[in-house]
Amino acid sequence: MKDLPDAFHTHLAQTGPTPIALDIAHAEGCHLTARDGKRYLDLVAGLAVNNTGHRHPKVIQAIKEQADRYLHVIPYGEFIQEPQVRYAERLASVLPPQLNCTYFVNSGTEANEAAIKLAKRITGRTRLMACHRSYHGSTHGSLSITGNEEKKYRNRPLLPDVQFITYNDLAEVERIDAHCAAVILEAVQGDSGVRPPTAAWLQALRKRCDETGTMLVFDEVQTGFGRTGKLFAFEHFGVVPDILVLGKALGGGMPIGAFVSSRERMALFTHHPVLGHITTFGGHPVPCAAGLAALEVLLEEDLPENARRMGALFKELLVHPAIREVRGLGLMLAVDLGDADKVQRVVKGCLEQGVLGFWFLSCPEAFRIAPPLTIGEEQVREACAAVLTALG
Ligand code: PMP
């Protein structure tokens, strides 16, 4: 056998030329421990996944209990699997009444794919409107509505009849017309460097979609489950989507995605033709059990409130002449240095000090702060001190 780093670079398919390649031995709460024993304060949370912290005891217990009962038993939708049903029911209890029916899939990108299909079924239309600088996933449909040409050009042809509007541009709302099946947007743009929407823009979108019979789809894959300081980001703005797309923290650290709409709309998948969206592993009982336990933890420990408080503390402490702006809501933050090289230096400098930060796909001049929502004041102070030291 090769040594582990060698085997990693040789036999495991790579996504880029310079992976961090930390060899993780253990994770707990807000910390990762590498095999060499070095501990890291985690400001990434598996990319907005581990909202309840790594290995929360209640989540681990739910996983073990479900593993002792059954794992995969049948493709999605045929059997009554208690963790799926109870999770869908619980989601309905924390969402507005028109978002009462959940379809579980495997990932954020699959949830977006299926949301597109549902919008087409509901409206009988094909046109999709999405936003410049958006990110919705890496499969062909999600890539088609992603507003980043660099990620797309090698993959054409993509879906036809997709148009782009500018996030937060009120004038562009008028371009939505009765040919549009859906307008799809991130409730806060994430990978473009954390860009929150204005309430006025979202309200104008809601009004225009109502006028034209267009489905308003919010991708809350990254913003969901307390990340922005509310359970779901749309709650900040008083605008409810027709279809809500979920992923990442939905599974409490296990892989799963979902989209949520009304029972009547979701029922369209069951006829003409039947099996409108199908998946073998979607809604696997272990991620459902883990996700349900994580949601209860989020609510019991009021982690959205902690995200608000700790997010404010980051903004208060991260003051330095090199920091142009700390943007975002709750614990979905971008520290904008206005310079990609500086970002690389600071992320590396933090890592040396045992603090894990991370960059964005489409915003090289800023780095992200998105720790577990369980992070405490001491840890925020430690993280900010590391950033300021790295900045010099
Ligand atoms: N939508 C948004 C807003 C995302 O941030 C991501 C992942 N970063 C996705 C969709 C895709 O999710 P996944 O990687 O689970 O397919």
CSV table of C-alpha atoms and ligand atoms in Angstrom, one decimal:
chain,number,residue,atom,x,y,z
A,1,MET,CA,0.0,0.0,0.0
A,2,LYS,CA,1.1,3.5,-0.8
A,3,ASP,CA,1.2,6.1,2.0
A,4,LEU,CA,-2.1,7.9,2.3
A,5,PRO,CA,-1.2,11.3,0.7
A,6,ASP,CA,0.4,9.4,-2.2
A,7,ALA,CA,-2.7,7.2,-2.7
A,8,PHE,CA,-4.9,10.3,-2.4
A,9,HIS,CA,-3.1,12.1,-5.2
A,10,THR,CA,-2.8,8.9,-7.3
A,11,HIS,CA,-6.0,7.0,-7.0
A,12,LEU,CA,-8.6,9.5,-5.8
A,13,ALA,CA,-10.1,11.6,-8.6
A,14,GLN,CA,-9.1,15.2,-8.0
A,15,THR,CA,-11.1,18.4,-8.5
A,16,GLY,CA,-8.3,20.9,-8.7
A,17,PRO,CA,-4.6,21.3,-8.7
A,18,THR,CA,-4.1,22.3,-5.1
A,19,PRO,CA,-6.4,20.5,-2.6
A,20,ILE,CA,-5.8,21.3,1.0
A,21,ALA,CA,-5.2,17.6,1.6
A,22,LEU,CA,-5.6,17.8,5.4
A,23,ASP,CA,-5.7,14.2,6.6
A,24,ILE,CA,-8.6,14.2,9.1
A,25,ALA,CA,-8.6,11.8,12.0
A,26,HIS,CA,-11.5,13.1,14.0
A,27,ALA,CA,-14.1,15.9,14.1
A,28,GLU,CA,-16.0,17.2,17.1
A,29,GLY,CA,-18.1,20.3,17.7
A,30,CYS,CA,-16.2,23.2,16.0
A,31,HIS,CA,-12.9,21.4,15.7
A,32,LEU,CA,-11.2,19.1,13.2
A,33,THR,CA,-8.2,17.0,14.3
A,34,ALA,CA,-5.6,15.9,11.7
A,35,ARG,CA,-3.8,12.6,11.9
A,36,ASP,CA,-0.6,14.4,13.0
A,37,GLY,CA,-2.6,15.6,16.1
A,38,LYS,CA,-3.0,19.2,15.0
A,39,ARG,CA,-6.4,20.7,15.9
A,40,TYR,CA,-8.2,23.2,13.7
A,41,LEU,CA,-11.0,25.6,14.5
A,42,ASP,CA,-13.4,25.0,11.6
A,43,LEU,CA,-14.8,28.1,9.9
A,44,VAL,CA,-16.1,26.1,7.0
A,45,ALA,CA,-18.4,23.5,8.5
A,46,GLY,CA,-18.0,21.2,5.6
A,47,LEU,CA,-19.2,24.1,3.4
A,48,ALA,CA,-22.3,25.1,5.4
A,49,VAL,CA,-23.2,21.5,6.2
A,50,ASN,CA,-22.3,20.9,9.9
A,51,ASN,CA,-24.6,23.6,11.3
A,52,THR,CA,-25.1,21.7,14.6
A,53,GLY,CA,-21.4,21.1,14.9
A,54,HIS,CA,-19.5,17.9,14.0
A,55,ARG,CA,-20.8,14.8,15.5
A,56,HIS,CA,-23.5,16.3,17.7
A,57,PRO,CA,-24.3,13.5,20.2
A,58,LYS,CA,-28.0,13.5,19.4
A,59,VAL,CA,-27.3,13.3,15.6
A,60,ILE,CA,-24.9,10.4,16.2
A,61,GLN,CA,-27.4,8.6,18.4
A,62,ALA,CA,-30.1,9.0,15.7
A,63,ILE,CA,-27.7,7.6,13.0
A,64,LYS,CA,-26.8,4.6,15.2
A,65,GLU,CA,-30.4,3.8,16.1
A,66,GLN,CA,-31.5,3.9,12.4
A,67,ALA,CA,-28.5,1.9,11.3
A,68,ASP,CA,-29.6,-0.8,13.8
A,69,ARG,CA,-33.1,-0.8,12.3
A,70,TYR,CA,-32.6,-0.7,8.5
A,71,LEU,CA,-30.5,1.0,5.8
A,72,HIS,CA,-31.7,1.2,2.2
A,73,VAL,CA,-34.8,-0.9,1.6
A,74,ILE,CA,-36.4,0.3,-1.6
A,75,PRO,CA,-36.2,3.2,-4.1
A,76,TYR,CA,-37.7,6.5,-2.8
A,77,GLY,CA,-41.5,6.6,-2.5
A,78,GLU,CA,-42.7,3.0,-2.3
A,79,PHE,CA,-42.4,2.0,1.4
A,80,ILE,CA,-43.3,3.9,4.5
A,81,GLN,CA,-40.0,4.7,6.0
A,82,GLU,CA,-40.5,6.3,9.4
A,83,PRO,CA,-37.5,8.7,9.4
A,84,GLN,CA,-38.5,10.1,5.9
A,85,VAL,CA,-42.1,10.6,6.9
A,86,ARG,CA,-41.4,12.1,10.3
A,87,TYR,CA,-38.8,14.5,8.8
A,88,ALA,CA,-41.2,15.6,6.0
A,89,GLU,CA,-43.9,16.2,8.6
A,90,ARG,CA,-41.5,18.2,10.9
A,91,LEU,CA,-40.4,20.3,7.9
A,92,ALA,CA,-44.0,21.1,7.2
A,93,SER,CA,-44.4,22.2,10.8
A,94,VAL,CA,-41.6,24.8,10.6
A,95,LEU,CA,-42.5,26.1,7.0
A,96,PRO,CA,-45.4,28.2,5.8
A,97,PRO,CA,-48.6,26.2,5.1
A,98,GLN,CA,-48.2,26.2,1.3
A,99,LEU,CA,-44.8,24.4,1.7
A,100,ASN,CA,-46.3,21.3,3.2
A,101,CYS,CA,-44.9,18.5,1.0
A,102,THR,CA,-41.3,17.4,0.7
A,103,TYR,CA,-39.6,15.3,-1.9
A,104,PHE,CA,-36.2,13.9,-0.7
A,105,VAL,CA,-33.4,13.4,-3.1
A,106,ASN,CA,-29.6,12.9,-2.7
A,107,SER,CA,-28.0,16.3,-3.1
A,108,GLY,CA,-28.5,20.0,-3.7
A,109,THR,CA,-27.9,19.8,-7.4
A,110,GLU,CA,-30.4,17.0,-7.8
A,111,ALA,CA,-33.0,19.0,-5.8
A,112,ASN,CA,-32.5,21.9,-8.2
A,113,GLU,CA,-32.9,19.5,-11.2
A,114,ALA,CA,-36.1,18.2,-9.9
A,115,ALA,CA,-37.4,21.6,-8.9
A,116,ILE,CA,-36.9,22.7,-12.5
A,117,LYS,CA,-38.9,19.7,-13.7
A,118,LEU,CA,-41.7,20.4,-11.2
A,119,ALA,CA,-41.9,24.0,-12.4
A,120,LYS,CA,-42.2,22.9,-16.0
A,121,ARG,CA,-45.0,20.5,-15.0
A,122,ILE,CA,-46.9,23.1,-13.1
A,123,THR,CA,-46.7,25.7,-15.8
A,124,GLY,CA,-46.5,23.8,-19.0
A,125,ARG,CA,-43.7,26.2,-19.9
A,126,THR,CA,-40.0,25.8,-20.5
A,127,ARG,CA,-38.3,29.1,-20.0
A,128,LEU,CA,-36.1,29.5,-16.9
A,129,MET,CA,-34.9,32.7,-15.4
A,130,ALA,CA,-31.8,32.6,-13.2
A,131,CYS,CA,-29.3,35.1,-11.9
A,132,HIS,CA,-25.9,36.2,-13.0
A,133,ARG,CA,-23.2,35.1,-10.6
A,134,SER,CA,-25.4,32.3,-9.2
A,135,TYR,CA,-24.3,28.8,-8.3
A,136,HIS,CA,-26.9,25.9,-8.2
A,137,GLY,CA,-24.8,22.8,-8.7
A,138,SER,CA,-22.6,20.8,-11.0
A,139,THR,CA,-25.0,18.6,-13.1
A,140,HIS,CA,-26.2,19.8,-16.5
A,141,GLY,CA,-29.6,21.3,-15.4
A,142,SER,CA,-28.2,23.1,-12.4
A,143,LEU,CA,-25.2,24.2,-14.4
A,144,SER,CA,-27.6,25.7,-17.0
A,145,ILE,CA,-29.1,28.0,-14.4
A,146,THR,CA,-25.7,28.8,-12.9
A,147,GLY,CA,-24.5,32.3,-13.8
A,148,ASN,CA,-20.8,31.5,-14.2
A,149,GLU,CA,-19.6,31.1,-17.8
A,150,GLU,CA,-16.2,29.7,-16.7
A,151,LYS,CA,-17.9,26.7,-15.2
A,152,LYS,CA,-20.2,26.2,-18.2
A,153,TYR,CA,-18.3,26.7,-21.5
A,154,ARG,CA,-16.8,23.2,-21.7
A,155,ASN,CA,-20.2,21.5,-21.1
A,156,ARG,CA,-22.4,23.0,-23.8
A,157,PRO,CA,-25.0,22.4,-25.1
A,158,LEU,CA,-26.8,22.9,-21.8
A,159,LEU,CA,-30.5,23.5,-21.3
A,160,PRO,CA,-32.1,25.8,-23.9
A,161,ASP,CA,-34.4,28.7,-23.0
A,162,VAL,CA,-32.5,29.9,-19.9
A,163,GLN,CA,-32.2,33.7,-19.4
A,164,PHE,CA,-30.3,35.6,-16.7
A,165,ILE,CA,-31.2,38.6,-14.7
A,166,THR,CA,-29.0,40.6,-12.3
A,167,TYR,CA,-29.5,39.9,-8.6
A,168,ASN,CA,-31.1,42.8,-6.8
A,169,ASP,CA,-31.9,44.7,-10.1
A,170,LEU,CA,-35.5,45.9,-9.8
A,171,ALA,CA,-35.7,47.0,-13.4
A,172,GLU,CA,-35.0,43.4,-14.6
A,173,VAL,CA,-38.0,42.0,-12.8
A,174,GLU,CA,-40.1,43.2,-15.8
A,175,ARG,CA,-38.4,40.6,-18.0
A,176,ILE,CA,-40.3,37.9,-16.3
A,177,ASP,CA,-43.3,37.2,-18.5
A,178,ALA,CA,-46.0,34.5,-19.1
A,179,HIS,CA,-43.5,32.3,-21.0
A,180,CYS,CA,-41.4,31.7,-17.8
A,181,ALA,CA,-41.8,28.5,-15.9
A,182,ALA,CA,-39.6,29.6,-13.0
A,183,VAL,CA,-37.4,32.2,-11.6
A,184,ILE,CA,-34.7,30.5,-9.6
A,185,LEU,CA,-32.4,32.2,-7.2
A,186,GLU,CA,-30.3,31.7,-4.1
A,187,ALA,CA,-32.0,33.3,-1.0
A,188,VAL,CA,-28.5,34.8,-0.4
A,189,GLN,CA,-26.0,34.4,-3.2
A,190,GLY,CA,-23.3,32.2,-1.7
A,191,ASP,CA,-20.4,31.3,-4.0
A,192,SER,CA,-20.4,34.7,-5.6
A,193,GLY,CA,-19.1,36.0,-2.3
A,194,VAL,CA,-22.2,36.3,-0.1
A,195,ARG,CA,-24.6,38.8,-1.6
A,196,PRO,CA,-27.9,39.2,0.3
A,197,PRO,CA,-31.0,40.3,-1.6
A,198,THR,CA,-33.0,43.4,-0.8
A,199,ALA,CA,-36.5,42.8,0.5
A,200,ALA,CA,-37.8,45.2,-2.2
A,201,TRP,CA,-36.4,43.1,-5.0
A,202,LEU,CA,-37.7,39.8,-3.6
A,203,GLN,CA,-41.1,41.4,-3.0
A,204,ALA,CA,-41.1,42.6,-6.6
A,205,LEU,CA,-40.1,39.2,-7.9
A,206,ARG,CA,-43.0,37.6,-5.8
A,207,LYS,CA,-45.5,40.1,-7.3
A,208,ARG,CA,-44.3,39.6,-10.9
A,209,CYS,CA,-44.3,35.8,-10.5
A,210,ASP,CA,-47.9,36.0,-9.2
A,211,GLU,CA,-48.9,38.2,-12.1
A,212,THR,CA,-47.4,35.9,-14.8
A,213,GLY,CA,-48.0,32.5,-13.2
A,214,THR,CA,-44.3,31.9,-12.8
A,215,MET,CA,-42.9,29.7,-10.1
A,216,LEU,CA,-40.6,31.4,-7.6
A,217,VAL,CA,-37.9,29.0,-6.6
A,218,PHE,CA,-35.6,29.7,-3.7
A,219,ASP,CA,-32.4,27.7,-3.6
A,220,GLU,CA,-31.7,27.5,0.2
A,221,VAL,CA,-29.2,24.7,-0.1
A,222,GLN,CA,-26.5,26.9,1.5
A,223,THR,CA,-28.7,29.4,3.5
A,224,GLY,CA,-31.0,26.9,5.1
A,225,PHE,CA,-31.2,25.6,8.7
A,226,GLY,CA,-30.2,28.6,10.6
A,227,ARG,CA,-27.1,29.7,8.7
A,228,THR,CA,-28.3,33.3,8.1
A,229,GLY,CA,-29.8,33.8,11.6
A,230,LYS,CA,-33.3,32.6,10.7
A,231,LEU,CA,-34.2,28.9,10.1
A,232,PHE,CA,-34.6,29.8,6.4
A,233,ALA,CA,-33.3,32.9,4.8
A,234,PHE,CA,-36.6,33.8,3.1
A,235,GLU,CA,-37.9,34.6,6.6
A,236,HIS,CA,-35.8,37.7,6.7
A,237,PHE,CA,-37.7,39.2,3.8
A,238,GLY,CA,-41.3,38.2,4.2
A,239,VAL,CA,-41.4,36.5,0.8
A,240,VAL,CA,-42.4,32.8,0.5
A,241,PRO,CA,-41.3,30.8,-2.6
A,242,ASP,CA,-43.5,28.3,-4.5
A,243,ILE,CA,-40.7,25.8,-4.4
A,244,LEU,CA,-38.0,25.7,-1.7
A,245,VAL,CA,-34.8,23.8,-2.5
A,246,LEU,CA,-32.7,22.3,0.4
A,247,GLY,CA,-29.5,20.4,0.8
A,248,LYS,CA,-26.2,20.6,2.8
A,249,ALA,CA,-27.3,21.0,6.5
A,250,LEU,CA,-30.6,19.2,5.7
A,251,GLY,CA,-28.9,15.9,6.6
A,252,GLY,CA,-27.1,16.9,9.8
A,253,GLY,CA,-23.8,15.9,8.2
A,254,MET,CA,-25.2,13.1,6.0
A,255,PRO,CA,-25.8,13.4,2.3
A,256,ILE,CA,-29.3,14.4,1.2
A,257,GLY,CA,-31.2,17.1,-0.7
A,258,ALA,CA,-34.9,18.0,-0.9
A,259,PHE,CA,-37.4,20.3,-2.6
A,260,VAL,CA,-40.6,21.4,-0.9
A,261,SER,CA,-43.8,22.7,-2.4
A,262,SER,CA,-47.5,22.2,-1.9
A,263,ARG,CA,-49.1,18.7,-1.9
A,264,GLU,CA,-51.2,19.6,-5.0
A,265,ARG,CA,-48.3,20.7,-7.0
A,266,MET,CA,-46.0,17.9,-5.9
A,267,ALA,CA,-48.8,15.4,-6.9
A,268,LEU,CA,-48.2,16.3,-10.6
A,269,PHE,CA,-45.2,14.0,-10.5
A,270,THR,CA,-47.5,11.0,-9.9
A,271,HIS,CA,-49.3,11.0,-13.3
A,272,HIS,CA,-48.9,11.9,-17.1
A,273,PRO,CA,-46.4,10.3,-17.0
A,274,VAL,CA,-46.2,8.6,-13.6
A,275,LEU,CA,-42.9,8.5,-11.8
A,276,GLY,CA,-42.1,12.1,-12.8
A,277,HIS,CA,-39.0,12.1,-10.7
A,278,ILE,CA,-37.5,9.0,-9.3
A,279,THR,CA,-34.4,8.2,-7.3
A,280,THR,CA,-33.0,5.0,-5.8
A,281,PHE,CA,-31.3,6.4,-2.7
A,282,GLY,CA,-33.2,9.8,-2.3
A,283,GLY,CA,-34.4,10.2,1.3
A,284,HIS,CA,-32.2,7.4,2.6
A,285,PRO,CA,-33.4,6.6,6.1
A,286,VAL,CA,-30.1,7.3,7.9
A,287,PRO,CA,-29.7,10.9,6.5
A,288,CYS,CA,-33.4,11.5,7.3
A,289,ALA,CA,-33.0,10.3,10.9
A,290,ALA,CA,-29.8,12.4,11.2
A,291,GLY,CA,-31.4,15.5,9.6
A,292,LEU,CA,-34.5,15.3,11.8
A,293,ALA,CA,-32.3,15.0,14.9
A,294,ALA,CA,-30.2,18.0,13.7
A,295,LEU,CA,-33.3,20.1,13.2
A,296,GLU,CA,-34.5,19.4,16.7
A,297,VAL,CA,-31.0,20.4,18.0
A,298,LEU,CA,-31.1,23.6,15.9
A,299,LEU,CA,-34.5,24.6,17.5
A,300,GLU,CA,-33.8,23.4,21.1
A,301,GLU,CA,-30.4,25.2,21.2
A,302,ASP,CA,-31.8,28.2,19.2
A,303,LEU,CA,-28.8,28.1,16.9
A,304,PRO,CA,-30.2,30.7,14.5
A,305,GLU,CA,-30.1,33.2,17.3
A,306,ASN,CA,-26.5,32.1,18.1
A,307,ALA,CA,-25.7,32.6,14.4
A,308,ARG,CA,-27.0,36.1,14.6
A,309,ARG,CA,-25.0,37.0,17.7
A,310,MET,CA,-21.8,35.3,16.6
A,311,GLY,CA,-22.1,36.8,13.1
A,312,ALA,CA,-22.4,40.3,14.6
A,313,LEU,CA,-19.3,39.6,16.8
A,314,PHE,CA,-17.3,38.6,13.7
A,315,LYS,CA,-18.3,41.9,12.0
A,316,GLU,CA,-17.4,43.8,15.2
A,317,LEU,CA,-13.9,42.2,15.6
A,318,LEU,CA,-12.8,41.9,12.0
A,319,VAL,CA,-11.6,45.5,11.6
A,320,HIS,CA,-8.3,46.0,9.7
A,321,PRO,CA,-7.1,48.5,7.0
A,322,ALA,CA,-6.9,45.5,4.6
A,323,ILE,CA,-10.5,44.4,5.2
A,324,ARG,CA,-12.8,46.2,2.8
A,325,GLU,CA,-16.0,44.7,4.0
A,326,VAL,CA,-17.4,41.8,6.0
A,327,ARG,CA,-20.6,41.0,4.2
A,328,GLY,CA,-23.4,38.6,5.0
A,329,LEU,CA,-26.1,37.5,7.3
A,330,GLY,CA,-25.7,35.4,10.5
A,331,LEU,CA,-22.8,33.0,10.1
A,332,MET,CA,-22.8,33.2,6.3
A,333,LEU,CA,-20.0,35.8,5.9
A,334,ALA,CA,-17.5,36.9,3.3
A,335,VAL,CA,-14.4,38.8,4.3
A,336,ASP,CA,-13.6,41.0,1.3
A,337,LEU,CA,-9.9,41.9,1.0
A,338,GLY,CA,-10.3,43.1,-2.6
A,339,ASP,CA,-7.2,41.1,-3.6
A,340,ALA,CA,-7.0,37.4,-4.5
A,341,ASP,CA,-3.3,37.0,-3.5
A,342,LYS,CA,-4.0,38.5,-0.1
A,343,VAL,CA,-6.9,36.0,0.3
A,344,GLN,CA,-4.6,33.1,-0.4
A,345,ARG,CA,-2.0,34.4,2.1
A,346,VAL,CA,-4.6,34.9,4.8
A,347,VAL,CA,-6.2,31.5,4.4
A,348,LYS,CA,-2.8,29.9,4.5
A,349,GLY,CA,-1.7,32.0,7.5
A,350,CYS,CA,-4.9,31.0,9.3
A,351,LEU,CA,-4.3,27.3,8.6
A,352,GLU,CA,-0.8,27.6,10.1
A,353,GLN,CA,-2.4,29.0,13.2
A,354,GLY,CA,-4.9,26.2,13.4
A,355,VAL,CA,-7.9,28.0,11.9
A,356,LEU,CA,-9.6,26.6,8.8
A,357,GLY,CA,-11.0,29.2,6.4
A,358,PHE,CA,-12.0,28.7,2.8
A,359,TRP,CA,-12.4,30.6,-0.5
A,360,PHE,CA,-15.3,31.0,-2.8
A,361,LEU,CA,-15.9,29.5,-6.3
A,362,SER,CA,-16.5,32.9,-8.0
A,363,CYS,CA,-15.1,35.5,-5.7
A,364,PRO,CA,-11.3,35.2,-5.4
A,365,GLU,CA,-10.9,38.5,-3.6
A,366,ALA,CA,-12.8,37.4,-0.5
A,367,PHE,CA,-12.8,34.4,1.9
A,368,ARG,CA,-15.7,32.7,3.7
A,369,ILE,CA,-16.5,32.4,7.3
A,370,ALA,CA,-19.2,29.8,7.8
A,371,PRO,CA,-18.5,27.9,11.0
A,372,PRO,CA,-20.8,25.5,12.8
A,373,LEU,CA,-23.7,27.5,14.3
A,374,THR,CA,-22.6,26.2,17.7
A,375,ILE,CA,-19.5,28.4,17.8
A,376,GLY,CA,-19.0,30.3,21.0
A,377,GLU,CA,-17.6,33.8,21.8
A,378,GLU,CA,-14.2,32.5,22.8
A,379,GLN,CA,-13.8,30.7,19.5
A,380,VAL,CA,-15.0,33.7,17.5
A,381,ARG,CA,-12.3,35.8,19.2
A,382,GLU,CA,-9.7,33.1,18.5
A,383,ALA,CA,-10.7,33.0,14.8
A,384,CYS,CA,-10.6,36.8,14.4
A,385,ALA,CA,-7.2,37.0,16.2
A,386,ALA,CA,-5.9,34.5,13.7
A,387,VAL,CA,-7.2,36.4,10.7
A,388,LEU,CA,-5.8,39.7,12.0
A,389,THR,CA,-2.4,38.1,12.7
A,390,ALA,CA,-2.4,36.6,9.2
A,391,LEU,CA,-3.2,40.0,7.8
A,392,GLY,CA,-0.2,41.4,9.6
B,1,PMP,N1,-27.1,25.4,-4.5
B,1,PMP,C1,-26.3,26.1,-3.8
B,1,PMP,C2,-26.8,27.5,-3.4
B,1,PMP,C3,-25.1,25.7,-3.4
B,1,PMP,O1,-24.3,26.5,-2.6
B,1,PMP,C4,-24.7,24.4,-3.7
B,1,PMP,C5,-23.3,23.8,-3.3
B,1,PMP,N2,-22.4,24.7,-2.9
B,1,PMP,C6,-25.5,23.6,-4.5
B,1,PMP,C7,-26.8,24.1,-4.9
B,1,PMP,C8,-25.2,22.2,-4.9
B,1,PMP,O2,-25.3,21.3,-3.9
B,1,PMP,P1,-24.6,19.9,-4.0
B,1,PMP,O3,-23.1,20.1,-4.0
B,1,PMP,O4,-25.1,19.1,-2.8
B,1,PMP,O5,-25.0,19.3,-5.3
